[in-house]
Short mmCIF file of C-alpha atoms and ligand atoms in Angstrom, two decimals:
data_model
loop_
_atom_site.label_atom_id
_atom_site.label_comp_id
_atom_site.label_asym_id
_atom_site.label_seq_id
_atom_site.Cartn_x
_atom_site.Cartn_y
_atom_site.Cartn_z
CA MET A 1 1.98 -0.27 0.17
CA ASN A 2 4.87 0.34 -0.29
CA GLU A 3 6.26 3.68 2.23
CA GLY A 4 9.52 4.92 3.96
CA THR A 5 13.02 3.88 4.94
CA GLU A 6 13.48 0.33 3.90
CA SER A 7 14.55 -2.59 5.99
CA THR A 8 15.53 -6.15 5.19
CA ILE A 9 14.34 -7.04 1.69
CA GLY A 10 11.78 -4.45 0.63
CA PRO A 11 8.44 -2.54 1.35
CA VAL A 12 4.66 -2.45 1.11
CA ALA A 13 2.12 -0.34 -0.29
CA ALA A 14 5.37 0.68 -2.00
CA ALA A 15 9.01 1.34 -1.25
CA PRO A 16 11.98 3.09 -2.69
CA GLY A 17 13.93 1.00 -5.14
CA ASN A 18 16.13 -1.50 -3.41
CA PRO A 19 18.71 -3.30 -5.52
CA ASP A 20 18.96 -5.95 -2.85
CA ILE A 21 15.42 -7.14 -3.46
CA ASP A 22 15.49 -10.53 -5.12
CA HIS A 23 12.38 -10.90 -7.26
CA GLY A 24 12.91 -14.54 -8.10
CA ASN A 25 10.23 -17.08 -7.53
CA ALA A 26 11.98 -18.80 -4.69
CA ARG A 27 10.71 -18.12 -1.21
CA GLN A 28 12.98 -15.56 0.33
CA THR A 29 12.78 -15.55 4.03
CA GLN A 30 15.21 -17.08 6.36
CA ASP A 31 12.65 -19.49 7.71
CA GLY A 32 9.17 -18.55 6.45
CA GLY A 33 7.76 -18.53 9.98
CA VAL A 34 3.98 -18.65 9.81
CA CYS A 35 4.34 -18.14 6.03
CA ALA A 36 6.21 -21.41 5.61
CA ASP A 37 3.03 -23.45 5.23
CA LEU A 38 1.17 -21.22 2.81
CA PRO A 39 -0.27 -22.94 -0.29
CA GLU A 40 1.72 -22.44 -3.49
CA ARG A 41 -1.00 -20.40 -5.22
CA ALA A 42 -2.53 -16.96 -4.94
CA LEU A 43 -4.41 -16.33 -1.69
CA ASP A 44 -7.93 -14.91 -1.52
CA ARG A 45 -9.05 -12.10 0.78
CA ARG A 46 -10.11 -14.43 3.55
CA GLU A 47 -6.79 -16.24 3.49
CA LEU A 48 -4.86 -12.97 3.45
CA ARG A 49 -6.77 -11.72 6.46
CA THR A 50 -6.11 -14.96 8.30
CA LEU A 51 -2.43 -14.56 7.46
CA VAL A 52 -2.13 -11.01 8.85
CA ASP A 53 -4.19 -11.95 11.91
CA THR A 54 -1.90 -14.92 12.56
CA LEU A 55 1.21 -12.79 12.12
CA ALA A 56 -0.19 -10.14 14.43
CA ALA A 57 -0.42 -12.80 17.13
CA SER A 58 3.24 -13.73 16.54
CA PRO A 59 5.20 -10.56 17.45
CA ASP A 60 8.46 -12.51 17.52
CA GLN A 61 8.25 -12.50 13.72
CA TRP A 62 7.98 -8.73 13.26
CA GLU A 63 8.58 -6.82 16.49
CA HIS A 64 12.31 -6.41 15.78
CA GLU A 65 11.46 -4.55 12.57
CA VAL A 66 9.47 -1.78 14.25
CA ASP A 67 11.31 1.52 13.94
CA PHE A 68 10.57 5.23 13.78
CA PRO A 69 13.65 6.90 12.28
CA GLU A 70 14.80 10.07 13.98
CA ASP A 71 15.10 11.79 10.59
CA GLY A 72 11.34 11.46 10.22
CA GLY A 73 11.34 9.22 7.15
CA ARG A 74 8.81 6.48 6.74
CA HIS A 75 9.81 3.01 7.79
CA TYR A 76 8.68 -0.32 6.40
CA ALA A 77 10.13 -3.80 6.32
CA SER A 78 9.56 -6.77 4.07
CA LEU A 79 8.63 -9.74 6.23
CA TYR A 80 8.10 -12.26 3.45
CA ARG A 81 7.83 -12.54 -0.32
CA ASP A 82 7.40 -15.45 -2.69
CA ALA A 83 5.72 -15.97 -6.04
CA TYR A 84 2.23 -15.81 -4.50
CA VAL A 85 2.24 -13.40 -1.57
CA ASP A 86 4.24 -10.57 -0.05
CA VAL A 87 4.02 -9.36 3.52
CA TRP A 88 5.13 -6.04 4.94
CA LEU A 89 5.38 -4.29 8.27
CA LEU A 90 4.71 -0.54 8.17
CA CYS A 91 5.31 2.09 10.82
CA TRP A 92 3.09 5.16 10.75
CA ARG A 93 3.03 8.74 11.91
CA PRO A 94 0.08 11.07 11.24
CA GLU A 95 2.08 12.84 8.52
CA ASP A 96 2.60 9.60 6.60
CA ASP A 97 0.10 9.61 3.75
CA THR A 98 -0.01 7.12 0.89
CA GLY A 99 -2.27 9.24 -1.27
CA TRP A 100 -5.09 7.59 -3.23
CA HIS A 101 -4.06 4.27 -4.72
CA ASP A 102 -5.19 0.83 -5.82
CA HIS A 103 -3.22 -2.41 -5.82
CA ASP A 104 -3.58 -3.28 -9.49
CA VAL A 105 -4.43 -7.00 -9.69
CA SER A 106 -3.65 -7.81 -6.04
CA SER A 107 -5.97 -8.43 -3.14
CA GLY A 108 -4.76 -7.39 0.29
CA ALA A 109 -5.30 -7.47 4.03
CA VAL A 110 -4.14 -5.19 6.85
CA HIS A 111 -3.93 -5.82 10.60
CA VAL A 112 -3.21 -2.88 12.92
CA VAL A 113 -0.91 -4.16 15.67
CA ARG A 114 -0.25 -0.82 17.41
CA GLY A 115 -2.03 2.51 17.46
CA ALA A 116 -4.57 3.12 14.71
CA LEU A 117 -4.75 3.80 10.98
CA LEU A 118 -7.10 6.11 9.14
CA GLU A 119 -8.40 4.60 5.92
CA CYS A 120 -10.14 6.87 3.42
CA ASN A 121 -12.08 5.80 0.32
CA PRO A 122 -12.83 8.36 -2.39
CA ARG A 123 -16.42 9.37 -2.99
CA ILE A 124 -16.94 11.23 -6.25
CA GLY A 125 -19.14 14.26 -5.71
CA GLY A 126 -19.36 13.78 -1.96
CA GLU A 127 -17.36 13.56 1.22
CA HIS A 128 -14.76 10.86 1.22
CA LEU A 129 -15.43 7.91 3.49
CA GLU A 130 -13.15 7.82 6.55
CA THR A 131 -12.66 4.81 8.79
CA VAL A 132 -10.40 4.58 11.83
CA VAL A 133 -9.01 1.08 12.20
CA PRO A 134 -7.85 0.61 15.80
CA GLU A 135 -5.23 -1.71 17.23
CA GLY A 136 -6.29 -5.33 17.10
CA ARG A 137 -8.55 -4.92 14.04
CA SER A 138 -7.98 -6.08 10.48
CA PHE A 139 -9.63 -5.66 7.10
CA SER A 140 -9.23 -7.05 3.60
CA PHE A 141 -9.92 -5.80 0.09
CA GLY A 142 -9.88 -6.87 -3.52
CA PRO A 143 -8.23 -5.39 -6.61
CA ASP A 144 -11.24 -3.08 -7.02
CA HIS A 145 -10.43 -1.24 -3.79
CA ILE A 146 -9.17 2.38 -3.87
CA HIS A 147 -7.98 3.94 -0.63
CA ARG A 148 -5.41 6.06 1.13
CA LEU A 149 -3.87 5.34 4.51
CA THR A 150 -2.36 7.55 7.18
CA GLY A 151 -1.34 6.99 10.77
CA ALA A 152 -4.23 8.01 13.03
CA THR A 153 -1.79 8.22 15.94
CA HIS A 154 1.96 8.52 16.15
CA GLY A 155 3.72 5.20 16.63
CA SER A 156 1.17 3.08 14.78
CA VAL A 157 2.26 -0.22 13.26
CA SER A 158 0.47 -2.46 10.78
CA ILE A 159 1.07 -5.72 8.93
CA HIS A 160 0.02 -5.92 5.25
CA ALA A 161 -0.22 -8.94 2.96
CA TYR A 162 -0.85 -8.89 -0.81
CA SER A 163 -1.56 -11.64 -3.31
CA PRO A 164 -0.42 -11.83 -6.02
CA PRO A 165 2.65 -9.93 -4.76
CA LEU A 166 2.66 -6.23 -5.57
CA TRP A 167 4.44 -5.21 -8.75
CA ARG A 168 2.41 -2.25 -9.98
CA LEU A 169 -0.04 0.04 -8.20
CA GLY A 170 -2.38 2.72 -9.43
CA GLN A 171 -1.78 6.13 -7.86
CA TYR A 172 -4.57 8.71 -8.18
CA SER A 173 -4.89 12.45 -8.08
CA ILE A 174 -8.13 14.39 -7.70
CA ASP A 175 -7.94 17.98 -8.89
CA GLY A 176 -9.93 20.96 -7.68
CA THR A 177 -12.82 20.17 -10.03
CA GLY A 178 -13.10 16.60 -8.79
CA VAL A 179 -11.50 15.06 -11.87
CA MET A 180 -9.67 11.86 -10.94
CA ARG A 181 -6.62 10.59 -12.78
CA ARG A 182 -4.66 7.36 -12.43
CA VAL A 183 -0.97 6.77 -13.02
CA SER A 184 0.65 3.34 -12.85
CA VAL A 185 3.64 3.19 -10.50
CA SER A 186 6.07 0.52 -9.43
CA TYR A 187 5.70 -1.08 -6.02
CA ALA A 188 9.25 0.16 -5.50
CA ASP A 189 8.07 3.77 -5.71
CA GLU A 190 7.10 5.41 -2.44
CA LEU A 191 3.39 6.12 -2.40
CA ARG A 192 2.52 9.76 -1.77
CA PRO A 193 -0.33 12.18 -2.35
CA LEU A 194 -0.48 13.38 -5.96
CA ASP A 195 -3.40 15.78 -5.58
CA ASP A 196 -1.09 18.79 -5.38
CA MET A 197 0.51 17.69 -8.65
CA ALA A 198 -2.74 17.60 -10.61
CA PRO A 199 -2.91 20.42 -13.18
CA PRO A 200 -5.08 23.37 -12.11
CA ALA A 201 -8.62 23.14 -13.37
CA ASP A 202 -8.24 26.04 -15.84
CA GLU A 203 -5.05 24.50 -17.24
CA ALA A 204 -6.79 21.15 -17.63
CA VAL A 205 -9.63 22.82 -19.50
CA ALA A 206 -7.16 24.71 -21.69
CA ARG A 207 -5.33 21.50 -22.51
CA SER A 208 -8.64 19.84 -23.24
CA ASP A 209 -9.55 22.65 -25.63
CA GLY A 210 -6.17 22.28 -27.28
CA ALA A 211 -6.65 18.57 -27.70
CA ALA A 212 -10.08 19.18 -29.24
CA ALA A 213 -8.57 21.68 -31.68
CA LEU A 214 -5.92 19.15 -32.68
CA ALA A 215 -8.58 16.51 -33.14
CA ASP A 216 -10.56 18.88 -35.37
CA GLU A 217 -7.44 19.50 -37.44
CA ALA A 218 -6.81 15.80 -37.74
CA VAL A 219 -10.21 15.05 -39.20
CA ALA A 220 -10.32 18.17 -41.36
FE1 FE2 B 301 -2.97 0.21 0.00
#
């Protein structure tokens, strides 16, 4: 989901590039903890949710990674990664915003272990769906899921699991006319809102007109 200052071996809903991340197929953690007994195959949504729920009940495996840097940067920590699943701990403040994104081919699950997260799902032509996920609750999603996450309260913490492990994500912008665009990003890129980067509506129309003119020339 990658999303902030990195710790240990990498991030979630997305993280800044980290040359120390080993992307080999071997299981990476010191002792896999509750991940040690996972099947050597991709996990489905139910299994991912069970995994984050189990981890949430085992704070000894993630509590030491919780941090809220004084410089205000985001903080995340890779808890586990192998060829089939990756697991992250994310720390949230209300100003932390992933922007709209999908998880490419991965399914995922999230368990809020402290505070609360706000999950939004885009609704074309209407008000976006907003759901507050409080401490102690979890949810899962498939590759078809598009959302954005922010901290609903300062000091929120969540555990995320993805399978297959994240490599690429789709990051979306929605411009002032409601036009949605997707760009593929690396999981090592920090997710952020792209809406402000979408071209203004009149510029988009102008570019569209230009493209149409070029197309006319091409067939003429
Ligand atoms: Fe996400």
